[in-house]
Short mmCIF file of C-alpha atoms and ligand atoms in Angstrom, two decimals:
data_model
loop_
_atom_site.label_atom_id
_atom_site.label_comp_id
_atom_site.label_asym_id
_atom_site.label_seq_id
_atom_site.Cartn_x
_atom_site.Cartn_y
_atom_site.Cartn_z
CA MET A 726 -162.19 -46.79 157.50
CA SER A 727 -160.15 -49.09 155.41
CA GLY A 728 -160.22 -52.31 157.44
CA GLY A 729 -156.51 -52.36 158.07
CA GLU A 730 -156.43 -55.80 159.65
CA ALA A 731 -157.80 -57.57 156.56
CA CYS A 732 -155.56 -60.44 155.62
CA ASP A 733 -153.46 -59.46 152.64
CA GLY A 734 -152.56 -62.24 150.24
CA LYS A 735 -148.90 -62.91 149.57
CA LYS A 736 -147.08 -64.44 146.66
CA LEU A 737 -143.60 -65.78 146.00
CA VAL A 738 -141.59 -64.02 143.31
CA ARG A 739 -138.11 -64.79 142.07
CA SER A 740 -135.78 -61.94 141.17
CA SER A 741 -132.15 -62.14 140.14
CA SER A 742 -131.33 -61.57 143.82
CA GLY A 743 -133.37 -64.42 145.28
CA LEU A 744 -136.83 -65.52 146.37
CA ARG A 745 -139.12 -62.89 147.83
CA MET A 746 -142.47 -63.17 149.59
CA VAL A 747 -144.37 -60.03 148.63
CA PRO A 748 -147.96 -58.82 149.09
CA GLU A 749 -150.31 -59.62 146.22
CA HIS A 750 -150.98 -55.90 145.79
CA HIS A 751 -148.28 -53.24 145.85
CA ALA A 752 -150.50 -50.97 147.96
CA ALA A 753 -150.48 -53.59 150.72
CA ARG A 754 -146.73 -53.57 151.13
CA SER A 755 -145.11 -52.66 154.43
CA PRO A 756 -144.41 -48.94 154.93
CA PHE A 757 -140.95 -50.01 156.18
CA GLY A 758 -140.14 -51.86 152.95
CA LEU A 759 -137.38 -51.04 150.49
CA ASP A 760 -137.34 -51.61 146.73
CA GLU A 761 -134.63 -53.78 145.26
CA PRO A 762 -131.87 -51.52 143.94
CA PRO A 763 -130.92 -51.59 140.26
CA TRP A 764 -127.68 -53.52 139.81
CA VAL A 765 -124.62 -51.61 138.57
CA PRO A 766 -124.21 -53.01 135.02
CA ASP A 767 -121.31 -55.45 134.54
CA LYS A 768 -119.70 -53.24 131.89
CA ASP A 769 -119.46 -50.33 134.36
CA CYS A 770 -117.42 -52.21 136.94
CA PRO A 771 -114.15 -53.73 135.80
CA ARG A 772 -112.91 -53.69 139.41
CA CYS A 773 -114.33 -54.47 142.84
CA MET A 774 -115.94 -51.27 144.14
CA GLN A 775 -114.38 -51.89 147.56
CA CYS A 776 -110.85 -53.31 147.20
CA GLU A 777 -110.37 -52.50 143.47
CA THR A 778 -109.27 -56.02 142.56
CA LYS A 779 -109.68 -56.49 138.81
CA PHE A 780 -112.37 -58.96 137.78
CA ASP A 781 -111.42 -61.89 135.55
CA PHE A 782 -112.28 -65.56 135.17
CA ILE A 783 -111.04 -66.32 138.67
CA THR A 784 -112.15 -63.19 140.51
CA ARG A 785 -115.88 -63.15 139.82
CA LYS A 786 -118.37 -60.35 140.32
CA HIS A 787 -121.05 -60.37 142.97
CA HIS A 788 -123.75 -57.75 143.42
CA CYS A 789 -124.76 -56.60 146.87
CA ARG A 790 -128.53 -57.15 147.16
CA ARG A 791 -128.99 -54.07 149.28
CA CYS A 792 -127.05 -51.38 147.37
CA GLY A 793 -126.69 -53.05 143.95
CA LYS A 794 -122.96 -52.27 143.73
CA CYS A 795 -120.45 -54.75 142.38
CA PHE A 796 -117.82 -56.53 144.51
CA CYS A 797 -115.40 -59.44 144.59
CA ASP A 798 -116.32 -62.46 146.69
CA LYS A 799 -114.13 -61.34 149.60
CA CYS A 800 -115.86 -57.95 149.87
CA CYS A 801 -119.39 -59.29 149.44
CA SER A 802 -119.44 -62.69 151.08
CA LYS A 803 -121.83 -62.17 153.98
CA LYS A 804 -125.36 -63.50 153.71
CA VAL A 805 -127.62 -61.53 156.00
CA PRO A 806 -131.43 -61.44 156.37
CA LEU A 807 -133.00 -58.50 154.53
CA PRO A 808 -136.67 -58.48 155.56
CA ARG A 809 -137.20 -54.94 154.29
CA MET A 810 -136.90 -56.29 150.74
CA CYS A 811 -139.02 -59.34 151.63
CA PHE A 812 -136.28 -61.88 150.90
CA VAL A 813 -137.16 -65.33 152.21
CA ASP A 814 -133.53 -66.31 152.90
CA PRO A 815 -130.44 -64.32 153.91
CA VAL A 816 -128.88 -62.63 150.87
CA ARG A 817 -125.39 -61.59 149.82
CA GLN A 818 -124.41 -58.09 150.95
CA CYS A 819 -121.32 -55.90 151.06
CA ALA A 820 -119.76 -55.17 154.45
CA GLU A 821 -121.38 -51.76 154.83
CA CYS A 822 -124.87 -53.02 153.95
CA ALA A 823 -124.47 -56.19 156.02
CA PHE A 824 -123.73 -54.00 159.04
CA ILE A 825 -126.90 -51.93 158.51
CA SER A 826 -129.04 -55.03 157.87
CA GLN A 827 -127.72 -56.74 160.98
CA LYS A 828 -128.66 -53.72 163.06
CA GLU A 829 -132.17 -53.84 161.56
CA THR A 830 -132.66 -57.44 162.64
CA GLU A 831 -133.19 -56.19 166.19
CA PHE A 832 -136.16 -54.20 164.93
CA TYR A 833 -137.59 -57.18 163.06
CA ASP A 834 -136.85 -59.78 165.74
CA LYS A 835 -137.88 -57.79 168.79
CA GLN A 836 -139.22 -54.28 168.33
CA LEU A 837 -141.80 -55.16 165.70
CA LYS A 838 -143.32 -57.63 168.17
CA VAL A 839 -143.31 -55.01 170.92
CA LEU A 840 -145.21 -52.66 168.60
CA MET A 841 -147.72 -55.36 167.64
CA ASN A 842 -148.28 -56.44 171.24
CA GLY A 843 -149.17 -52.84 172.07
CA ALA A 844 -148.99 -50.63 175.13
CA THR A 845 -151.36 -48.35 177.00
CA PHE A 846 -151.15 -44.58 176.76
CA SER A 847 -153.17 -41.59 177.66
CA VAL A 848 -154.01 -40.12 174.25
CA ALA A 849 -155.10 -36.54 173.51
CA ARG A 850 -156.27 -35.64 170.03
CA GLY A 851 -155.48 -32.30 168.36
CA THR A 852 -155.33 -29.43 170.80
CA SER A 853 -157.89 -31.02 173.08
CA GLU A 854 -157.14 -31.05 176.77
CA LYS A 855 -159.21 -34.17 177.14
CA SER A 856 -157.34 -37.43 177.03
CA GLU A 857 -158.42 -41.03 176.88
CA MET A 858 -156.70 -44.23 177.97
CA MET A 859 -156.03 -46.26 174.86
CA VAL A 860 -154.23 -49.44 173.90
CA CYS A 861 -151.96 -48.62 170.94
CA ARG A 862 -150.64 -51.32 168.67
CA LEU A 863 -149.28 -51.86 165.21
CA SER A 864 -151.44 -54.00 162.91
CA ASN A 865 -150.04 -57.38 161.85
CA ASN A 866 -149.55 -56.13 158.29
CA GLN A 867 -147.47 -53.22 159.68
CA ARG A 868 -149.62 -50.63 157.89
CA TYR A 869 -151.78 -49.21 160.66
CA LEU A 870 -151.59 -48.01 164.20
CA PHE A 871 -154.74 -49.10 166.02
CA LEU A 872 -155.86 -47.09 169.03
CA ASP A 873 -158.53 -48.67 171.19
CA GLY A 874 -160.32 -47.17 174.16
CA ASP A 875 -163.86 -45.83 174.29
CA SER A 876 -163.04 -44.52 170.81
CA HIS A 877 -161.27 -46.36 168.03
CA TYR A 878 -158.77 -44.79 165.65
CA GLU A 879 -156.81 -46.24 162.75
CA ILE A 880 -153.75 -44.25 161.74
CA GLU A 881 -152.17 -45.26 158.47
CA ILE A 882 -148.40 -45.51 159.02
CA ALA A 883 -147.71 -44.21 155.51
CA GLN A 884 -149.64 -41.02 156.40
CA ILE A 885 -147.53 -40.22 159.44
CA SER A 886 -145.42 -37.13 158.83
CA THR A 887 -143.59 -36.73 162.13
CA VAL A 888 -142.89 -38.79 165.20
CA GLN A 889 -141.40 -36.93 168.12
CA ILE A 890 -140.47 -38.93 171.20
CA LEU A 891 -140.89 -36.98 174.43
CA THR A 892 -138.37 -37.65 177.17
CA GLU A 893 -137.67 -36.57 180.67
CA GLY A 894 -134.55 -36.64 182.81
CA PHE A 895 -132.42 -35.06 180.10
CA THR A 896 -128.93 -34.06 181.15
CA PRO A 897 -126.59 -31.99 178.93
CA GLY A 898 -124.05 -34.81 178.89
CA GLY A 899 -126.69 -37.16 177.50
CA GLY A 900 -127.40 -39.01 180.73
CA ASN A 901 -130.40 -41.03 181.73
CA THR A 902 -133.29 -40.01 179.57
CA ARG A 903 -136.53 -41.90 179.71
CA ALA A 904 -139.16 -41.92 176.97
CA THR A 905 -142.38 -40.66 178.48
CA GLY A 906 -144.52 -39.97 175.45
CA MET A 907 -144.82 -39.18 171.78
CA LEU A 908 -146.20 -36.48 169.52
CA LEU A 909 -147.53 -37.90 166.29
CA GLN A 910 -148.62 -35.89 163.27
CA TYR A 911 -150.46 -37.55 160.42
CA LYS A 912 -152.90 -36.97 157.61
CA ALA A 913 -156.32 -38.40 158.33
CA PRO A 914 -158.22 -39.84 155.32
CA GLY A 915 -159.88 -37.12 153.24
CA SER A 916 -158.07 -34.33 155.02
CA GLU A 917 -155.15 -32.21 153.88
CA GLU A 918 -154.52 -30.87 157.35
CA LEU A 919 -152.24 -32.63 159.77
CA THR A 920 -153.83 -34.13 162.84
CA GLN A 921 -151.76 -34.27 165.99
CA MET A 922 -151.99 -36.84 168.74
CA LYS A 923 -150.16 -36.75 172.01
CA PHE A 924 -149.39 -40.06 173.72
CA THR A 925 -148.38 -40.00 177.36
CA ALA A 926 -147.18 -43.01 179.31
CA SER A 927 -149.51 -42.81 182.26
CA GLU A 928 -149.14 -43.63 185.91
CA ASP A 929 -152.41 -45.52 185.75
CA PHE A 930 -152.52 -48.86 187.58
CA ASN A 931 -153.27 -50.88 184.46
CA SER A 932 -150.39 -49.51 182.42
CA ASN A 933 -146.85 -50.76 182.55
CA LYS A 934 -144.16 -48.09 182.45
CA LYS A 935 -141.42 -50.38 181.19
CA LEU A 936 -143.64 -51.67 178.43
CA SER A 937 -144.62 -48.14 177.40
CA ALA A 938 -140.96 -47.08 177.25
CA ALA A 939 -140.06 -50.13 175.14
CA TRP A 940 -142.99 -49.41 172.83
CA LEU A 941 -141.89 -45.79 172.39
CA ALA A 942 -138.29 -46.86 171.67
CA ALA A 943 -139.62 -49.26 169.03
CA MET A 944 -141.76 -46.48 167.55
CA HIS A 945 -138.67 -44.25 167.38
CA LYS A 946 -136.85 -46.91 165.35
CA ALA A 947 -139.94 -47.53 163.20
CA ALA A 948 -140.06 -43.82 162.31
CA LYS A 949 -136.43 -43.95 161.21
CA LEU A 950 -137.13 -46.88 158.90
CA LEU A 951 -140.29 -45.18 157.62
CA TYR A 952 -138.41 -42.01 156.64
CA GLU A 953 -135.69 -44.09 154.91
CA SER A 954 -138.27 -46.04 152.95
CA ARG A 955 -139.78 -42.76 151.76
CA ASP A 956 -136.47 -41.19 150.80
CA GLN A 957 -135.19 -44.09 148.70
ZN1 ZN B 2063 -113.14 -56.68 146.80
ZN1 ZN B 2064 -124.07 -53.00 149.66
#
């Protein structure tokens, strides 16, 4: 086991885009993180890539910190938090990127806390019929899922291959569905095979249905960010 909760050191670095607070070691970075994009070189953009205004001494160039494309001030004026690139302060982004980043703030402001606070599920490992009540939570460094019951498991987020949210109450029109569980597939350390775990929100007296549903919704969003981080 790799001691996922160990406190990872952080350091301040300054890039052309702004100040960033990053982990001391690259391996310790968040699995939801994004790399800074390369900036489109000045010589390749005589005009704003949105409104096509020609750049000159009055109309200056600005690079969007999220996509690296080149815009005039009007098309790239919003400063929005971008925690996935570890920026300390809000940074300049184009309209399209600002929209995406603003939507992600819900994950960082609320859902990340829900994941870290944890929720209780009945967990079955592999094809086993036997399940165990476990408290599932995301580690503070965002790199592990900790499962605690009579057993203890640490699942490295970066090793998760699929997250499937199980729902009930599905109607063809897309009516009231409720998240009731999750199928998780991941690679355990030293194994090439995928391990599957099934999480079920239980009716048990010490579990809270609302909390479990919120935790699953947050996990659904986390998986989306995880896949994006991988594909970049
Ligand atoms: Zn423009
Ligand atoms: Zn952009």
